[in-house]
Amino acid sequence: QGQFVLLRDTRTDGSFLVHHFLSFYLRAGCKVCFVALLQSFSHYSIVAQKLGVSLAAAKERGQLVFLEGLKSCLDLLFGEEEQPGQPSPLQFLSGSCSDLRALFDFVRVSLAPAEGDSWKGPVLLVDDLSVLLSLGAAPVAVLDFIHYCRVSVCCHMKGNIVVLVHSNEDSEDEENELVVNSLCHHSDLILWAEGLATGFCKDVHGQIKIIKRLSLRQAAGQDLVQTYQYKIQDRNVTFFARGLSSAVL
Amino acid sequence: LPAPLLDDSYGKELGDETAAKSEDFQDSMKIAWRYQNLPKMEASPTTHTKFGHYYDVSKKMSPQLCQSVKWHSFYLHEELSLEPKMKAWNMNSGYARLLQSIQRIISQEGFDGSDPQKKQRNVLRIGIQSLGSLLWGDDVCCSDTPEDPHSLTKFLYVLRGLLRKSLSACIITVPAHLIQNKAIMGRVTNLSDMVVGLESFIGSERETNPLYKDYHGLVHVHQIPRLNSLICDVSDTKDLAFRLKRKQFTIERLHLPPDLSDTVSRASKQDLAGSAKLLSSGCGAMAIGKRHLDF
């Protein structure tokens, strides 16, 4: 409860982790607010189907609130004048404000417990945070947004937050690295998917480091780091100890 | 004359159709020869059975062929100024006008399915040339700290939205060799579905490298689309090179030529190994090797 999980990928695509958490929390009966900035609803829906979850059904029964960033952006830029009571969550795009307050309000309202709700714990899922920087949000604004979400979702509502960011030391993208490093410090759990240092391999798609930040909660605690390698399949991801891929054994 | 410009450029593609539109015939050949290896669908009737796959770089496309196809063009300097009723977009005005033009065509021609009267059986192919260059009013190619570093990425995001909600595909060329800011190129890559880079040997030390003597340049596949699925379709070969002849542009697997000389000196072996190191860069979606395994 009240956990902040950071999904991080370097030199590879960590979106399989997002798909996993989405179907995991929906199956567990949590109320999920999914801020999907880079892909369409149908993309997630088709993958979720393979993982055994129907996003459309979850939306219909009110378990899933899905913000499709691309659609929201188009509505903002090409749509009619917005109603005063319903500002667009991506309002910062039009330049009228420089912070992500509208996005936070959207999240807060979506996850606020409603009458007759029987869901276990709210969850905020974001794919992916690095896009906000590409859209002109300042790193400080992004960090503020996350901070407000943590207070609201993790502390008040005792829910969890899962956020995906891309990072790459070679990228020279200082703004992004700033956001990622800051989030790392405040995360309870970090799942870091990395491409193999030796290059592409058909049987081992990458390596994942699981970092349990015990040092956050305990004064003298040490972070627990576990490393596995993985291979992504059509409906599944298999994990195995380093060097013990089934192709090798 | 459309002399082939063998310069570094990144291409972008959403979908598997290529573009067929540009403002004048000369440009259509320039774009076409680079991407003719991709399958092309054509609405207008044609008698040439291998249509879309081979181009003669020394000739222009015939006017009759161009006129038989329905196409739209967008030439920034001829466009009228922004319609006053459009809201402020907080983006380079050239990009904003282009987006409005694309959106107008999508909705008027029924590519977004909004008008049940207009049933579209075709895909709208969009081609955008030299995005990010001065021609679009963006200084990201001239300066390490551009005036508006977010215009290009915002443009790509909105374009992505338009493409996702309509029956269209887009291919874009970006003069990557001019963009000094690595961070922006990284963001552009993340906002694209597919990223392919063409690297010419002209003017580089590789021109005289015996490894590359049959080819004109390298093809780097930086990213492939991972859509509607957990997995993506990665090919086994990562090392591709291209060769341009008058009527054909081919992309082939690059392989080391057999070492047939009697006196194989250490120096030459190291040269080839050095080049081979550059070959092993993997696909960005999967992994990029930082270190080469030396034997």
XYZ file of C-alpha atoms in Angstrom:
544
model
C 0.000 0.000 0.000
C 1.154 3.523 -0.697
C 3.976 2.355 -2.928
C 5.699 4.351 -5.638
C 7.067 2.061 -8.319
C 9.373 3.445 -10.964
C 9.708 1.610 -14.259
C 12.822 2.596 -16.060
C 14.242 1.501 -19.403
C 17.619 2.082 -20.968
C 18.515 1.127 -24.539
C 15.392 -0.975 -24.777
C 11.621 -0.785 -24.552
C 10.203 -1.281 -21.073
C 6.573 -1.025 -22.066
C 6.023 -4.740 -21.380
C 6.204 -3.805 -17.695
C 3.392 -1.294 -18.166
C 1.206 -3.935 -19.806
C 1.957 -6.272 -16.939
C 1.048 -3.816 -14.192
C -2.094 -2.738 -15.983
C -3.478 -6.239 -16.238
C -2.138 -7.165 -12.798
C -3.937 -4.374 -10.966
C -7.140 -4.780 -12.938
C -7.218 -8.471 -12.166
C -6.568 -7.683 -8.491
C -9.703 -5.572 -8.423
C -8.092 -2.161 -7.989
C -9.404 1.044 -9.445
C -6.906 2.167 -12.059
C -6.310 5.567 -13.595
C -4.139 5.062 -16.654
C -2.496 8.113 -18.188
C -1.474 6.750 -21.585
C 0.431 9.445 -23.381
C 2.015 7.724 -26.301
C -0.223 4.967 -27.609
C -3.852 4.562 -28.449
C -6.441 2.755 -26.371
C -6.709 -0.056 -28.886
C -3.003 -0.841 -28.600
C -3.256 -1.495 -24.856
C -6.571 -3.197 -25.285
C -5.223 -5.733 -27.762
C -2.218 -6.572 -25.597
C -4.356 -6.755 -22.457
C -6.602 -9.216 -24.265
C -3.605 -11.479 -24.741
C -2.877 -11.161 -21.059
C -6.440 -12.097 -20.216
C -7.998 -8.750 -19.334
C -10.603 -6.730 -21.187
C -9.962 -3.008 -20.962
C -13.261 -2.084 -22.533
C -15.154 -4.075 -19.925
C -13.082 -2.542 -17.137
C -13.853 0.908 -18.440
C -17.525 0.142 -18.628
C -17.800 -1.020 -15.056
C -15.934 2.034 -13.879
C -12.804 0.202 -12.774
C -10.553 1.810 -15.353
C -10.265 5.493 -16.148
C -8.259 5.825 -19.339
C -6.728 9.091 -20.431
C -5.686 8.791 -24.062
C -3.132 11.568 -24.330
C -3.051 11.688 -28.125
C -6.811 12.073 -28.366
C -6.911 14.609 -25.572
C -4.262 16.679 -27.324
C -6.214 16.677 -30.581
C -9.395 17.676 -28.789
C -7.559 20.552 -27.178
C -5.972 21.869 -30.361
C -8.606 21.139 -32.967
C -11.737 20.907 -30.897
C -14.370 23.428 -30.023
C -13.953 25.870 -27.203
C -13.796 23.880 -23.998
C -16.439 24.156 -21.318
C -15.252 26.173 -18.342
C -16.010 23.405 -15.884
C -13.996 20.774 -17.735
C -10.501 21.918 -18.559
C -8.440 19.587 -20.671
C -5.966 17.522 -18.648
C -3.249 18.480 -21.119
C -3.983 22.145 -20.902
C -0.330 23.074 -20.587
C 0.059 22.307 -24.298
C -1.794 25.404 -25.337
C 0.573 27.542 -23.345
C -2.097 29.041 -21.152
C -0.402 27.638 -18.085
C 2.987 26.111 -17.481
C 2.141 23.595 -14.790
C 0.461 20.206 -14.844
C -2.244 21.109 -12.381
C -5.029 20.187 -14.780
C -3.521 16.742 -15.218
C -3.262 16.274 -11.470
C -6.880 17.337 -10.994
C -7.900 14.781 -13.572
C -6.039 12.049 -11.701
C -7.384 13.091 -8.332
C -10.976 13.201 -9.506
C -10.661 9.877 -11.332
C -9.373 8.007 -8.322
C -11.483 9.691 -5.659
C -13.660 7.053 -4.019
C -17.212 7.261 -5.255
C -20.508 6.079 -3.829
C -20.919 2.351 -4.086
C -17.340 1.682 -5.101
C -16.027 -1.652 -3.947
C -12.613 -1.509 -5.547
C -9.513 -2.339 -3.602
C -7.100 0.564 -3.491
C -6.565 3.134 -6.262
C -3.648 2.887 -8.690
C -2.161 5.534 -10.955
C -0.285 4.259 -13.981
C 1.648 6.604 -16.300
C 3.117 5.694 -19.719
C 5.366 7.521 -20.114
C 6.514 10.488 -18.127
C 9.376 11.439 -20.461
C 6.845 12.478 -23.106
C 5.698 15.381 -20.935
C 9.156 16.884 -21.231
C 9.029 16.552 -25.018
C 5.763 18.435 -24.960
C 7.279 21.422 -23.270
C 6.626 20.791 -19.595
C 9.517 21.892 -17.401
C 11.209 19.220 -15.296
C 10.109 21.038 -12.163
C 6.492 20.952 -13.319
C 6.732 17.220 -13.937
C 8.259 16.603 -10.526
C 5.611 18.774 -8.888
C 2.908 16.788 -10.620
C 4.359 13.523 -9.332
C 4.732 14.954 -5.870
C 1.098 16.042 -5.732
C 0.037 12.647 -7.040
C 2.073 10.884 -4.354
C 0.522 12.925 -1.582
C -2.928 12.380 -2.936
C -2.767 8.774 -4.129
C -0.114 7.167 -1.930
C -0.592 9.024 1.337
C -4.264 10.005 1.422
C -5.826 7.234 -0.581
C -3.251 4.559 0.348
C -2.946 3.630 -3.286
C 0.016 2.851 -5.545
C 1.658 4.742 -8.356
C 3.541 3.139 -11.253
C 5.402 5.407 -13.661
C 7.487 4.584 -16.751
C 10.432 6.744 -17.749
C 13.113 6.353 -20.380
C 16.669 7.053 -19.466
C 20.014 6.830 -21.155
C 23.291 8.244 -19.903
C 24.461 8.888 -23.455
C 21.405 10.815 -24.439
C 22.644 14.182 -23.158
C 19.060 14.871 -22.239
C 19.720 16.651 -18.973
C 16.107 17.494 -18.245
C 15.101 13.876 -18.538
C 18.004 12.605 -16.453
C 17.143 15.150 -13.777
C 13.584 13.903 -13.555
C 14.639 10.257 -13.581
C 17.279 10.682 -10.878
C 14.903 12.583 -8.672
C 12.221 9.950 -9.066
C 14.724 7.201 -8.291
C 15.469 8.771 -4.957
C 11.818 8.804 -3.983
C 10.800 5.383 -5.266
C 9.979 2.404 -3.102
C 10.660 -0.036 -5.888
C 12.574 0.416 -9.132
C 12.287 -1.991 -12.049
C 15.049 -1.181 -14.481
C 14.968 -2.883 -17.873
C 18.177 -2.565 -19.806
C 19.345 -3.740 -23.169
C 22.233 -6.171 -22.951
C 25.601 -4.477 -22.953
C 26.855 -6.840 -25.622
C 24.134 -6.023 -28.089
C 21.018 -7.595 -29.480
C 20.305 -11.239 -28.755
C 17.389 -13.253 -30.014
C 16.937 -15.324 -26.891
C 17.648 -12.789 -24.220
C 15.928 -9.511 -24.851
C 17.337 -7.695 -21.918
C 18.167 -7.569 -18.300
C 15.968 -6.358 -15.480
C 17.201 -5.028 -12.177
C 14.743 -5.072 -9.296
C 15.718 -2.591 -6.648
C 13.803 -2.641 -3.381
C 14.553 0.655 -1.727
C 14.575 -0.498 1.822
C 16.829 2.411 2.706
C 13.841 4.713 2.212
C 11.824 3.310 5.053
C 14.499 2.155 7.445
C 17.314 4.305 8.723
C 20.102 1.768 8.290
C 18.472 -0.257 5.565
C 20.281 -1.407 2.486
C 18.675 -1.504 -0.929
C 18.058 -4.997 -2.156
C 19.093 -5.467 -5.775
C 18.204 -8.502 -7.832
C 19.099 -8.945 -11.458
C 17.419 -11.251 -13.941
C 17.354 -11.577 -17.680
C 14.185 -11.834 -19.666
C 12.696 -12.814 -22.975
C 9.461 -11.328 -24.232
C 6.988 -13.653 -25.922
C 3.641 -13.103 -27.484
C 1.574 -13.546 -24.339
C 4.131 -13.720 -21.671
C 7.542 -12.672 -20.470
C 9.891 -15.270 -19.073
C 12.501 -14.371 -16.490
C 15.569 -16.354 -15.651
C 18.843 -15.976 -13.830
C 21.646 -14.339 -15.741
C 23.298 -16.630 -18.194
C 20.722 -19.354 -17.739
C 18.488 -18.643 -20.693
C 16.832 -21.778 -21.987
C 18.640 -21.302 -25.245
C 21.921 -21.809 -23.458
C 21.043 -24.673 -21.164
C 17.665 17.473 -61.918
C 17.043 15.275 -58.920
C 20.629 14.434 -58.193
C 20.503 11.934 -55.345
C 21.459 13.615 -52.139
C 23.348 10.946 -50.232
C 23.349 12.658 -46.891
C 22.555 11.395 -43.416
C 18.896 11.402 -42.801
C 16.387 9.633 -40.631
C 13.129 8.415 -42.068
C 9.969 7.852 -40.102
C 7.061 5.654 -40.999
C 3.775 4.935 -39.357
C 2.240 2.023 -41.236
C 3.735 0.310 -44.200
C 2.772 2.575 -47.066
C 5.114 5.134 -48.531
C 4.421 8.721 -49.468
C 3.525 9.837 -52.949
C 2.932 13.509 -52.526
C 5.106 16.548 -52.868
C 4.830 19.951 -54.347
C 6.695 19.401 -57.566
C 7.742 16.485 -59.706
C 11.419 16.822 -58.952
C 10.828 16.292 -55.264
C 8.700 13.267 -55.863
C 11.660 11.477 -57.335
C 13.887 12.519 -54.470
C 11.640 11.036 -51.867
C 10.673 8.062 -53.938
C 14.072 6.611 -54.634
C 14.951 6.393 -50.999
C 11.987 4.382 -49.956
C 11.169 2.370 -53.014
C 12.149 -0.790 -51.219
C 8.908 -0.546 -49.265
C 5.723 -1.972 -50.793
C 3.547 0.680 -52.318
C -0.159 0.710 -53.017
C -1.462 2.890 -55.786
C -5.035 3.934 -56.380
C -4.764 4.911 -60.035
C -4.723 2.180 -62.692
C -1.342 1.351 -64.093
C 0.040 -1.009 -66.685
C 3.520 -1.350 -65.243
C 3.544 -4.576 -63.238
C 6.500 -3.669 -61.110
C 5.034 -0.320 -60.281
C 6.313 1.275 -57.172
C 9.447 -0.740 -56.888
C 11.818 0.654 -59.451
C 12.517 4.193 -60.360
C 14.712 5.800 -62.930
C 16.545 8.455 -61.070
C 17.556 10.226 -64.241
C 13.993 10.873 -65.373
C 11.094 12.788 -63.931
C 7.687 11.277 -63.278
C 5.344 11.884 -66.202
C 2.789 14.681 -65.767
C -0.049 12.387 -66.819
C 0.750 9.974 -64.021
C 0.840 12.741 -61.474
C -2.420 14.219 -62.635
C -4.266 10.922 -62.478
C -3.656 10.641 -58.752
C -5.458 12.761 -56.208
C -2.856 14.605 -54.239
C -2.453 17.643 -52.065
C 0.582 19.711 -51.539
C 1.747 21.989 -48.834
C 4.329 24.612 -49.591
C 4.854 26.739 -46.528
C 5.670 29.989 -48.207
C 2.566 29.954 -50.318
C 0.167 29.159 -47.504
C -2.187 31.810 -46.259
C -1.614 33.056 -42.782
C -3.200 31.240 -39.870
C -6.922 31.520 -39.832
C -7.789 33.907 -37.036
C -10.234 31.574 -35.369
C -7.552 29.005 -34.599
C -6.426 29.088 -31.027
C -2.875 29.917 -30.094
C -0.866 26.775 -30.383
C 2.395 27.592 -28.697
C 4.337 26.045 -31.566
C 6.384 27.113 -34.549
C 3.834 28.601 -36.957
C 5.123 26.605 -39.927
C 4.490 23.345 -38.107
C 1.148 24.563 -36.828
C -0.028 25.425 -40.342
C 1.129 22.061 -41.647
C -0.803 20.255 -38.928
C -3.928 22.256 -39.652
C -3.599 21.482 -43.331
C -3.206 17.760 -42.664
C -6.139 17.744 -40.272
C -8.294 19.539 -42.812
C -7.488 16.996 -45.525
C -8.112 14.093 -43.162
C -11.516 15.331 -42.157
C -12.602 16.633 -45.567
C -11.599 13.507 -47.443
C -13.106 11.255 -44.821
C -9.951 9.483 -43.698
C -10.996 9.670 -40.064
C -14.280 7.861 -40.584
C -16.259 10.780 -39.209
C -18.387 11.189 -42.307
C -20.302 7.997 -43.121
C -20.955 9.296 -46.642
C -17.301 9.270 -47.550
C -16.116 5.706 -47.342
C -12.394 5.697 -47.804
C -10.828 2.583 -49.231
C -7.430 4.060 -49.463
C -4.831 5.111 -46.992
C -3.701 8.693 -46.919
C 0.029 8.750 -47.482
C 1.835 11.771 -46.172
C 5.378 12.721 -46.991
C 7.199 15.478 -45.170
C 10.612 16.559 -46.256
C 13.441 17.987 -44.191
C 11.497 18.413 -41.004
C 13.440 20.486 -38.533
C 15.344 22.356 -41.179
C 15.318 26.080 -41.780
C 12.783 25.558 -44.549
C 10.175 25.054 -41.875
C 11.274 28.040 -39.868
C 12.876 25.933 -37.179
C 16.388 26.692 -36.011
C 16.984 23.331 -34.379
C 19.356 22.496 -37.228
C 21.451 25.598 -36.834
C 21.963 25.914 -33.158
C 22.690 23.729 -30.179
C 20.217 25.717 -28.111
C 17.305 26.460 -30.408
C 14.822 29.185 -29.711
C 11.957 26.761 -29.271
C 13.372 23.305 -28.635
C 9.939 21.778 -28.128
C 8.301 22.760 -31.417
C 9.595 19.771 -33.329
C 8.630 17.244 -30.676
C 5.236 18.848 -30.123
C 4.625 18.711 -33.851
C 5.469 15.013 -33.908
C 3.162 14.318 -30.988
C 0.180 16.046 -32.593
C 0.946 14.367 -35.906
C 1.044 11.019 -34.143
C -2.401 11.738 -32.737
C -3.756 12.616 -36.181
C -2.305 9.478 -37.720
C -3.539 7.198 -34.965
C -7.113 8.315 -35.363
C -7.228 8.188 -39.163
C -6.436 5.901 -42.048
C -3.083 7.387 -42.811
C 0.616 6.777 -42.761
C 3.429 9.254 -42.784
C 7.037 9.210 -43.755
C 9.319 12.025 -42.724
C 12.882 12.860 -43.530
C 14.941 14.720 -40.988
C 18.431 16.058 -41.703
C 19.897 14.437 -38.629
C 23.432 15.372 -39.549
C 22.482 19.001 -39.019
C 20.845 18.590 -35.644
C 23.574 18.939 -33.046
C 21.322 18.509 -30.062
C 21.420 14.813 -29.186
C 18.669 15.163 -26.631
C 16.204 16.369 -29.235
C 17.089 13.511 -31.583
C 16.519 11.075 -28.736
C 13.086 12.544 -28.090
C 12.240 12.467 -31.779
C 13.122 8.775 -31.819
C 10.924 8.058 -28.810
C 7.993 9.789 -30.475
C 8.337 7.762 -33.683
C 7.163 4.284 -34.485
C 9.914 3.415 -36.891
C 13.263 5.092 -37.307
C 15.664 4.325 -40.144
C 18.899 6.134 -40.775
C 20.806 6.391 -44.014
C 24.483 7.092 -43.720
C 26.410 7.867 -46.845
C 30.036 6.992 -47.316
C 30.700 10.061 -49.400
C 33.154 12.334 -47.732
C 33.833 9.941 -44.897
C 36.805 7.723 -44.277
C 34.686 4.711 -45.056
C 34.660 5.560 -48.736
C 38.026 3.930 -49.173
C 37.520 1.134 -46.694
C 37.732 -2.193 -48.555
C 34.896 -3.525 -46.433
C 32.487 -1.130 -48.077
C 33.716 -1.038 -51.632
C 30.510 -2.372 -53.158
C 28.169 -0.045 -51.351
C 27.261 3.596 -51.125
C 26.240 3.779 -47.537
C 24.820 2.075 -44.486
C 21.269 1.607 -43.384
C 20.698 1.795 -39.654
C 17.434 0.529 -38.266
C 17.185 2.385 -35.002
C 13.691 1.468 -34.014
C 10.914 -0.737 -35.248
C 7.287 -0.451 -34.289
C 6.004 -2.454 -31.365
C 2.293 -1.976 -31.856
C -0.595 -4.022 -30.553
C 1.764 -6.630 -29.246
C 4.296 -7.342 -26.541
C 6.874 -8.437 -29.073
C 8.212 -6.769 -32.147
C 9.422 -8.228 -35.380
C 13.170 -7.922 -35.141
C 15.150 -9.327 -38.001
C 18.306 -11.275 -37.409
C 20.452 -9.016 -39.495
C 21.503 -5.767 -38.041
C 24.090 -4.821 -40.594
C 22.587 -3.407 -43.707
C 24.109 -1.366 -46.480
C 22.598 0.268 -49.515
C 23.666 0.597 -53.102
C 22.280 3.091 -55.554
C 22.289 2.386 -59.238
C 20.543 4.408 -61.935
C 17.409 2.271 -61.827
C 17.661 0.509 -58.579
C 18.169 1.210 -54.913
C 18.957 -1.933 -53.013
C 19.485 -2.677 -49.379
C 21.589 -5.697 -48.616
C 23.112 -7.470 -45.728
C 26.609 -6.386 -45.097
C 29.144 -9.088 -44.578
C 32.888 -9.192 -44.269
C 34.549 -10.159 -47.533
C 36.685 -13.304 -47.373
C 40.240 -12.673 -46.302
C 42.108 -14.047 -49.300
C 45.414 -12.224 -49.205
C 48.639 -14.086 -48.487
C 50.170 -11.519 -46.246
C 47.525 -10.610 -43.805
C 49.111 -7.977 -41.650
C 48.000 -7.134 -38.163
C 47.200 -3.580 -39.112
C 44.711 -4.434 -41.803
C 42.991 -6.964 -39.571
C 42.527 -4.316 -36.946
C 41.085 -1.928 -39.501
C 38.446 -4.416 -40.461
C 37.772 -5.245 -36.853
C 37.325 -1.570 -36.161
C 34.785 -1.299 -38.924
C 33.095 -4.467 -37.781
C 32.721 -2.924 -34.339
C 30.612 -0.215 -35.846
C 28.457 -2.835 -37.500
C 27.331 -4.512 -34.369
C 25.102 -1.712 -33.151
C 21.799 -3.356 -32.533
C 18.295 -2.185 -33.030
C 17.300 0.514 -30.572
C 14.096 -1.175 -29.565
C 15.922 -4.238 -28.416
C 19.421 -3.356 -27.347
C 22.453 -1.435 -28.421
C 25.798 -2.956 -27.593
C 28.229 -0.619 -26.026
C 31.217 -2.877 -25.979
C 32.484 -5.096 -28.721
C 33.707 -8.512 -27.682
C 37.339 -8.776 -28.672
C 38.851 -12.125 -29.373
